[in-house]
PDB file of C-alpha atoms in Angstrom:
ATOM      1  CA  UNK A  24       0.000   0.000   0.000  1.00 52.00           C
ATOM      2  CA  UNK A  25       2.562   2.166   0.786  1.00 48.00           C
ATOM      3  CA  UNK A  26       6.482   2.351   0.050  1.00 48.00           C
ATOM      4  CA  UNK A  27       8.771   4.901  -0.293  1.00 46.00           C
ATOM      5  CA  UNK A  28      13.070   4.626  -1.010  1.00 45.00           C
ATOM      6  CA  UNK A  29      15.300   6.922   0.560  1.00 43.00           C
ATOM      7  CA  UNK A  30      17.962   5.636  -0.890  1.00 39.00           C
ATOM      8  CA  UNK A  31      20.185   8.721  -2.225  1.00 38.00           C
ATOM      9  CA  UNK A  32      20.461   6.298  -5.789  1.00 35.00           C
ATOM     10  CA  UNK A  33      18.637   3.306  -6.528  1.00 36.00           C
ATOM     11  CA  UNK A  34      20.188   0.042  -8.077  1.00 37.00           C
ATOM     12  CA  UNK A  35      19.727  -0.401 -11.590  1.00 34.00           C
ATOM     13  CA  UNK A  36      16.943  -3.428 -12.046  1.00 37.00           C
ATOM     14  CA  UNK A  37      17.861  -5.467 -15.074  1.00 34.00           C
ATOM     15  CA  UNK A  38      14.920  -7.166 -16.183  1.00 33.00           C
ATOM     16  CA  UNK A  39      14.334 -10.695 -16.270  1.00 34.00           C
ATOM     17  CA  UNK A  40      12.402 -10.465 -19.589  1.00 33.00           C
ATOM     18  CA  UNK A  41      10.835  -8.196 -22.243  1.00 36.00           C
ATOM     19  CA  UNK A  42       7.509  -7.246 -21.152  1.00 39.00           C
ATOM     20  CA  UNK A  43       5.358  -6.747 -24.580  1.00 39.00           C
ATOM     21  CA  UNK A  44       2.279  -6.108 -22.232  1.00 45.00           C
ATOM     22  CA  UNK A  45       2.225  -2.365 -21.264  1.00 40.00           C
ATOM     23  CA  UNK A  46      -0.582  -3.419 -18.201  1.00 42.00           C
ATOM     24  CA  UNK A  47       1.637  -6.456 -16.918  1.00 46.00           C
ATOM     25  CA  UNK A  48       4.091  -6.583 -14.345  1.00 50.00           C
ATOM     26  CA  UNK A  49       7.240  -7.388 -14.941  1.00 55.00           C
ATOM     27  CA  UNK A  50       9.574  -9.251 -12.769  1.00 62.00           C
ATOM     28  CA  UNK A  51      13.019  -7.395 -12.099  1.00 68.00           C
ATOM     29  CA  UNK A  52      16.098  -9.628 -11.797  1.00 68.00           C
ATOM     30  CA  UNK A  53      16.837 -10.423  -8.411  1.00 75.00           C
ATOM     31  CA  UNK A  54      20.436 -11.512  -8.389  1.00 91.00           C
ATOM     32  CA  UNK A  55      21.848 -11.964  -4.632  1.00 95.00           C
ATOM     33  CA  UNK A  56      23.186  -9.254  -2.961  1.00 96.00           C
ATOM     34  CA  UNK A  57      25.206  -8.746   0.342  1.00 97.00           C
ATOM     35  CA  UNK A  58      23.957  -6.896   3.284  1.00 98.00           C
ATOM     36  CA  UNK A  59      26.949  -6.706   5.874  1.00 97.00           C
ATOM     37  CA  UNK A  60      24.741  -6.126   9.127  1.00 96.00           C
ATOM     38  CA  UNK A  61      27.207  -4.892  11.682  1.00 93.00           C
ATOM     39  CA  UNK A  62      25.868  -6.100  14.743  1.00 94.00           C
ATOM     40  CA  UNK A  63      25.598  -9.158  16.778  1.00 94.00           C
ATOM     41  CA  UNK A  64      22.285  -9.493  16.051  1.00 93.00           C
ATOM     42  CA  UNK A  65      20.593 -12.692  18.673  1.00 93.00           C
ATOM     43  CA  UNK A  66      18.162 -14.304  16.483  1.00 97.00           C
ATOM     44  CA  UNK A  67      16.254 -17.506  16.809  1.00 97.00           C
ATOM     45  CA  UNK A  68      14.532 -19.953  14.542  1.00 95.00           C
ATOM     46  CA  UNK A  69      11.404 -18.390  13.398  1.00 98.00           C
ATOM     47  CA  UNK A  70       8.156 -20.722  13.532  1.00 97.00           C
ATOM     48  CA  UNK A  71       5.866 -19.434  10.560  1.00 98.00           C
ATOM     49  CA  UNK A  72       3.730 -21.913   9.797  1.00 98.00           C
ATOM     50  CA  UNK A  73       0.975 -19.577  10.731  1.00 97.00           C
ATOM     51  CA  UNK A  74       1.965 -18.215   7.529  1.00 98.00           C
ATOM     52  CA  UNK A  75       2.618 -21.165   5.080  1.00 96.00           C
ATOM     53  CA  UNK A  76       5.653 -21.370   5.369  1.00 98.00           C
ATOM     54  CA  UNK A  77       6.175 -24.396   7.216  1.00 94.00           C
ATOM     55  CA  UNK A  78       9.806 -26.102   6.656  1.00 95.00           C
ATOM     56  CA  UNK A  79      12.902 -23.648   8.178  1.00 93.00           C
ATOM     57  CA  UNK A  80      15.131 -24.816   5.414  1.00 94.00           C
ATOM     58  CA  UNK A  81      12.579 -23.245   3.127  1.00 96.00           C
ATOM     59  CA  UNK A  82      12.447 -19.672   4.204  1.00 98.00           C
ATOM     60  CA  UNK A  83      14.784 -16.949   4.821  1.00 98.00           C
ATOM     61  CA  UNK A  84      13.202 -15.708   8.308  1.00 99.00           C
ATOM     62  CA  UNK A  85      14.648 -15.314  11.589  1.00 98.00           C
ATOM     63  CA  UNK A  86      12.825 -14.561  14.651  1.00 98.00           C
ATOM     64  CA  UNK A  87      13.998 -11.483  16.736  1.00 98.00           C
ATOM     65  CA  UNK A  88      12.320  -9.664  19.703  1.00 98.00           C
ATOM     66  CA  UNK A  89      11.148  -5.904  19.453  1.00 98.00           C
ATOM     67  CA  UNK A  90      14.344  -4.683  21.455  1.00 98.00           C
ATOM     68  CA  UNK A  91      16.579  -6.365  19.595  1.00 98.00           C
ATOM     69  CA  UNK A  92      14.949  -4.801  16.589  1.00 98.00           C
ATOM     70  CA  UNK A  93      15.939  -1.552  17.945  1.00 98.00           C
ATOM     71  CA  UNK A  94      19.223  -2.227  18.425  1.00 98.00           C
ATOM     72  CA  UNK A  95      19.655  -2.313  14.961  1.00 98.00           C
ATOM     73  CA  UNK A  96      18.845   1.255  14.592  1.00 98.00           C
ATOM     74  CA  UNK A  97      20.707   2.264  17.742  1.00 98.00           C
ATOM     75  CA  UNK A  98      23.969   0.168  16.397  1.00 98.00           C
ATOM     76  CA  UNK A  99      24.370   1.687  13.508  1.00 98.00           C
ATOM     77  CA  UNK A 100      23.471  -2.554  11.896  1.00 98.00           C
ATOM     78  CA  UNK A 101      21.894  -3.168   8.506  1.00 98.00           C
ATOM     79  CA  UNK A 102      19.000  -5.564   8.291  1.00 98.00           C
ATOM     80  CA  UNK A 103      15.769  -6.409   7.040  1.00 99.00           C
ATOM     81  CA  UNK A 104      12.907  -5.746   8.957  1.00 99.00           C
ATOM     82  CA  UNK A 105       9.727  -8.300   8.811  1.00 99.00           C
ATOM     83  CA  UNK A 106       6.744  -6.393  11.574  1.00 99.00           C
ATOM     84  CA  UNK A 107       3.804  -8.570  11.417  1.00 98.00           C
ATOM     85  CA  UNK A 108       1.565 -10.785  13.624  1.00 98.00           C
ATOM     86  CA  UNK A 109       0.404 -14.285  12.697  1.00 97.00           C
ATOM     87  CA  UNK A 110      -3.474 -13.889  13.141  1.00 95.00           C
ATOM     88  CA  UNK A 111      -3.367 -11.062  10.482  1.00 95.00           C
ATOM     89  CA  UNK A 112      -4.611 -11.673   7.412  1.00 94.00           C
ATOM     90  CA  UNK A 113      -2.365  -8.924   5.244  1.00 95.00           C
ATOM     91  CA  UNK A 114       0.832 -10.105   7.434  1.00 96.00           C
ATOM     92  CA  UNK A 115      -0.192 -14.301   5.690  1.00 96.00           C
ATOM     93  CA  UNK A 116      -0.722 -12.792   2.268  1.00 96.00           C
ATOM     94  CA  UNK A 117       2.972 -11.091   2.552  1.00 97.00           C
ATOM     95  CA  UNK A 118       4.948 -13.040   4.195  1.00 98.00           C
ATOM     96  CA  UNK A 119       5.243 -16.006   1.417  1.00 98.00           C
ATOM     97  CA  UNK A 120       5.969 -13.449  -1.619  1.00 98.00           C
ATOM     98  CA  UNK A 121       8.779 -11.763   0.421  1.00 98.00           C
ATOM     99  CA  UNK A 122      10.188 -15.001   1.656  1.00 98.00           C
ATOM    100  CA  UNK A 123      10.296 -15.693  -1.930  1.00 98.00           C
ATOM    101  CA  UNK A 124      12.382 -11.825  -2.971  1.00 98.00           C
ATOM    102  CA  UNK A 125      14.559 -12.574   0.474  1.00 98.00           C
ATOM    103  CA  UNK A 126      14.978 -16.167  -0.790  1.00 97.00           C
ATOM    104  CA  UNK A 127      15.778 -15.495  -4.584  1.00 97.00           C
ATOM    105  CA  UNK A 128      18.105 -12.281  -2.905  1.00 98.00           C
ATOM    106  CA  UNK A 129      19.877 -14.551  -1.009  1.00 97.00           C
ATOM    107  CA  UNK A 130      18.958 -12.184   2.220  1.00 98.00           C
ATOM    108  CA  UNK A 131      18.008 -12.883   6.272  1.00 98.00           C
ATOM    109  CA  UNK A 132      14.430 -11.400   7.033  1.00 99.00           C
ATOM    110  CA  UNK A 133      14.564 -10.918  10.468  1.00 99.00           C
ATOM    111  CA  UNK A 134      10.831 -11.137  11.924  1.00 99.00           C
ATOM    112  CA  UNK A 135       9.226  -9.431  14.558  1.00 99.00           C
ATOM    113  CA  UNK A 136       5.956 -10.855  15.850  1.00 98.00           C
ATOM    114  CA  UNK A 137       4.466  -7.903  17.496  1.00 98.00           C
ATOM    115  CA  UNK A 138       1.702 -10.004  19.148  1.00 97.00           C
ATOM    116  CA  UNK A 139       4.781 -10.430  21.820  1.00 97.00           C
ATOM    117  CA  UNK A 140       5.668  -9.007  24.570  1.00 96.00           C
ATOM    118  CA  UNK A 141       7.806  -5.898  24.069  1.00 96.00           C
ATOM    119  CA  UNK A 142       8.264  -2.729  26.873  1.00 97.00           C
ATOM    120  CA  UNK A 143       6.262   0.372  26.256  1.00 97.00           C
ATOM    121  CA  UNK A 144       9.912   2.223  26.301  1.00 98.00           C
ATOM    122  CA  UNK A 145      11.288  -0.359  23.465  1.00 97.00           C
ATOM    123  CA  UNK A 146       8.038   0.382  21.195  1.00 97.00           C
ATOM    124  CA  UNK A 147       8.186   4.172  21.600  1.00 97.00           C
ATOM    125  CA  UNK A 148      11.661   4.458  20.784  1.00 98.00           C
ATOM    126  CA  UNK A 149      11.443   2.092  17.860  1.00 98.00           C
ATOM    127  CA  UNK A 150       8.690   3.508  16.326  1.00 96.00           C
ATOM    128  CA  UNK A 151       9.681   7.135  16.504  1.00 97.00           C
ATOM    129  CA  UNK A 152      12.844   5.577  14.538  1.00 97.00           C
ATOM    130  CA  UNK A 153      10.082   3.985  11.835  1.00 97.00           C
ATOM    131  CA  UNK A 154       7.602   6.117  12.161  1.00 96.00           C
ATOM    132  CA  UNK A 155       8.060   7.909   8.290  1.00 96.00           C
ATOM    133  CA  UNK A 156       6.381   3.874   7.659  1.00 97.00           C
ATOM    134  CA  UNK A 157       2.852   4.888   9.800  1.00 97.00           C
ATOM    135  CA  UNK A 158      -0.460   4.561   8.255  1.00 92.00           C
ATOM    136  CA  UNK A 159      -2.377   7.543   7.947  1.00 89.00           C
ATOM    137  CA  UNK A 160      -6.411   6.591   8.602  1.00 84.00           C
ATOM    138  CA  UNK A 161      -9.437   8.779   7.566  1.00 82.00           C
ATOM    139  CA  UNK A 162      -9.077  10.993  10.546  1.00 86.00           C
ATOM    140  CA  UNK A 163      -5.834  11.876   9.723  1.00 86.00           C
ATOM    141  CA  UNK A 164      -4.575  10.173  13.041  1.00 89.00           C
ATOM    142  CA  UNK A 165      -0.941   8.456  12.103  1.00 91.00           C
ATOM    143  CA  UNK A 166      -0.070   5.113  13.459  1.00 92.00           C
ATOM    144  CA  UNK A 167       2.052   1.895  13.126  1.00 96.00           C
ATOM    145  CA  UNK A 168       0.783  -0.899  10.895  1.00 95.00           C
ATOM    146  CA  UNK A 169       1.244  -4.146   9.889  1.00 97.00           C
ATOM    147  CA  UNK A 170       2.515  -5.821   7.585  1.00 97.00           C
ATOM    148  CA  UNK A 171       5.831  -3.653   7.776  1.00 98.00           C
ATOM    149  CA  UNK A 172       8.590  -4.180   5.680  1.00 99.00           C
ATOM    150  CA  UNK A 173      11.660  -2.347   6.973  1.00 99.00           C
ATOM    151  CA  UNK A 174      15.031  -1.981   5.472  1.00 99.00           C
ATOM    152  CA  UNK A 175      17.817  -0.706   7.784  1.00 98.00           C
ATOM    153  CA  UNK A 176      21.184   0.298   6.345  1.00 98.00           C
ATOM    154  CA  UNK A 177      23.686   1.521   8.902  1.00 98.00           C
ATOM    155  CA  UNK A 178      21.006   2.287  11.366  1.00 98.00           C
ATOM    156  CA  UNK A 179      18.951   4.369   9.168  1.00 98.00           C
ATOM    157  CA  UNK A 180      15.735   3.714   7.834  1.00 98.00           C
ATOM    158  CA  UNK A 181      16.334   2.924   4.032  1.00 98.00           C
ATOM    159  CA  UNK A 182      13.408   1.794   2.427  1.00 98.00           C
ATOM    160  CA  UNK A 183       9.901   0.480   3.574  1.00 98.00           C
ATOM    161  CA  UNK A 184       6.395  -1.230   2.310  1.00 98.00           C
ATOM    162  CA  UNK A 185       3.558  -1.188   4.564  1.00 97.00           C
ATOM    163  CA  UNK A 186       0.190  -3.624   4.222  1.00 95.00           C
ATOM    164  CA  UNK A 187       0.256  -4.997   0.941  1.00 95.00           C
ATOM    165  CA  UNK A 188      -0.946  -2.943  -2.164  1.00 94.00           C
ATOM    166  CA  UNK A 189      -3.448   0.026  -2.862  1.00 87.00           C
ATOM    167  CA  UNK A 190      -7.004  -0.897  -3.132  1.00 80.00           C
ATOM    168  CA  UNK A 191      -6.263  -4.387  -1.470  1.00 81.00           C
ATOM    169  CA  UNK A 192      -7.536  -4.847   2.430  1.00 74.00           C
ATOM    170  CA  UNK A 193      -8.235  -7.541   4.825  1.00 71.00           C
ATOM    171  CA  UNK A 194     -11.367  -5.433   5.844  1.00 63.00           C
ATOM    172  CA  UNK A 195     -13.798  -7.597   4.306  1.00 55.00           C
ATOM    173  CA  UNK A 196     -11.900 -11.197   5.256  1.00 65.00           C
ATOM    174  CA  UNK A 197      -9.671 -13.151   3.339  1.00 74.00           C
ATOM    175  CA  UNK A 198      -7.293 -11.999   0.718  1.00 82.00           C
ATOM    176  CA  UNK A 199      -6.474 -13.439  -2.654  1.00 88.00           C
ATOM    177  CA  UNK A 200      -3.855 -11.927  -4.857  1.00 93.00           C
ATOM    178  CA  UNK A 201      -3.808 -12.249  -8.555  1.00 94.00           C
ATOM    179  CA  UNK A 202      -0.633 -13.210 -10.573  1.00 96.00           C
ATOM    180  CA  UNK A 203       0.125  -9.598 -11.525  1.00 96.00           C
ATOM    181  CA  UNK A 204      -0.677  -8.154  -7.800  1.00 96.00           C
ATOM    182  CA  UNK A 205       1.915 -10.903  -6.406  1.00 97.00           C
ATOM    183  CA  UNK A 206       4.377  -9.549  -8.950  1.00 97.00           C
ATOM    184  CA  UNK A 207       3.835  -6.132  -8.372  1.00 97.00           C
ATOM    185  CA  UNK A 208       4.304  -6.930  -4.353  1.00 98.00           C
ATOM    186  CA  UNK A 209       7.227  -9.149  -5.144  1.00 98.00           C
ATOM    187  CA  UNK A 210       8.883  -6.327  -7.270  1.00 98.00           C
ATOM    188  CA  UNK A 211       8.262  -3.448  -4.364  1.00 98.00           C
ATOM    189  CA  UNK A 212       9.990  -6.190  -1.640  1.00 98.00           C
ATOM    190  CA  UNK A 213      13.118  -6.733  -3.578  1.00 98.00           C
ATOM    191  CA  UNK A 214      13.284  -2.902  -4.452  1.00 97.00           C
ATOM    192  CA  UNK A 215      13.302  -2.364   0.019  1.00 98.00           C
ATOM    193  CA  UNK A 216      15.151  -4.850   0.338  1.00 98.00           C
ATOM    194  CA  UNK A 217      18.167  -3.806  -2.221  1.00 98.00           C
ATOM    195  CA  UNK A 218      17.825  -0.361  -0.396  1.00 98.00           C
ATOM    196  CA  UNK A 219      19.910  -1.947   2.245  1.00 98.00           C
ATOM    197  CA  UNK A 220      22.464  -3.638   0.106  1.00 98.00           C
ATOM    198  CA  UNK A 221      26.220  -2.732   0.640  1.00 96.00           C
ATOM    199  CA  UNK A 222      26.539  -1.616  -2.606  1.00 94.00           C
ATOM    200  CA  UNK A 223      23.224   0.871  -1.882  1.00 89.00           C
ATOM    201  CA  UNK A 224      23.859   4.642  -1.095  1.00 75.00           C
ATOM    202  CA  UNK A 225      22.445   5.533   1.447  1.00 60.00           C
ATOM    203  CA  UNK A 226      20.847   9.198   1.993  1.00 50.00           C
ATOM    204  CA  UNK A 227      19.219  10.783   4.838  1.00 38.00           C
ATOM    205  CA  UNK A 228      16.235  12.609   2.810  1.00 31.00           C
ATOM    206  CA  UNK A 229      13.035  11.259   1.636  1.00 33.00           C
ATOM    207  CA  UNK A 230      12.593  11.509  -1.696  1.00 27.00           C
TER     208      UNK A 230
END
């Protein structure tokens, strides 16, 4: 739904194939990349089979708590960010199309199940580091949402996507994605998450 790179200059995407459809999607090459991440970072074996994704040797996430999240920031690390709870239906739409970018990237998601227990000073220092990401409802009232995708590049926010696409909500249940809108999602993951790649300048501006 939402995504914005502050990257000061964005890789150049070589395309994986000519796209003679003007209203397709196309797929940009997603050729691994290096993210050097700095920090000790104390990670665990993520359990998502809430979202599909079943077998560990299968997916690229890594379960971290909210205050070790922040560390990142406060560290100066580089990482990817994965906010999102397990009885959310946006968060189970994502989480298999950016396992699949992180996967094909060759990239550690590090996931952060914010149904769990985190201090009020952890989530008000994190957010106010994240907080360019917040949703922005009909009252104009700004707040953190999930899914968040968050990429981190020497402790600065580089590049985010929040929920999943314009137009597409959980409000009315379940979600189903067509070919194109998983494409389009897939595309906007691997552009956040080469935000944080070594080779990435970084830039403190929003663009």
């Amino acid at each position: 739904m939402k995504k914005m790179l502050i990257a000061g200059a964005l890789l150049v995407y070589a395309f994986m194939f000519v796209n003679t459809d003007p209203d397709a999607v196309t797929t940009v090459s997603t050729n691994p990349i290096t993210i050097t991440e700095n920090v000790s970072i104390d990670s665990s074996a993520a359990d998502m089979t809430a979202y599909g994704l079943s077998d560990p040797s299968a997916h690229a996430f890594r379960e971290i708590s909210m205050s070790q999240a922040l560390q990142i920031f406060q560290q100066g690390g580089s990482a990817i960010l994965f906010f999102a709870k397990p009885d959310g239906t946006e968060c189970v739409t994502a989480a298999p199309v950016l396992n699949e970018a992180a996967m094909n990237l060759s990239v550690t998601v590090y996931y952060v199940d914010t149904n769990s227990d985190y201090t009020q000073d952890d989530y008000n220092a994190l957010t106010s580091l994240i907080s360019e990401t917040f949703v922005t409802d009909d009252s104009g009232s700004k707040s953190f949402f999930v899914p968040d995708v968050v990429a981190v590049k020497d402790g600065a926010l580089s590049g985010y996507h929040v929920s999943l696409l314009d137009g597409i909500s959980a409000a009315a249940g379940s979600v189903q994605l067509s070919s194109d809108q998983k494409n389009e999602l897939y595309n906007d993951y691997v552009s956040v998450i080469q935000s944080a790649a070594d080779n990435a300048v970084s830039s403190s501006s929003a663009q």
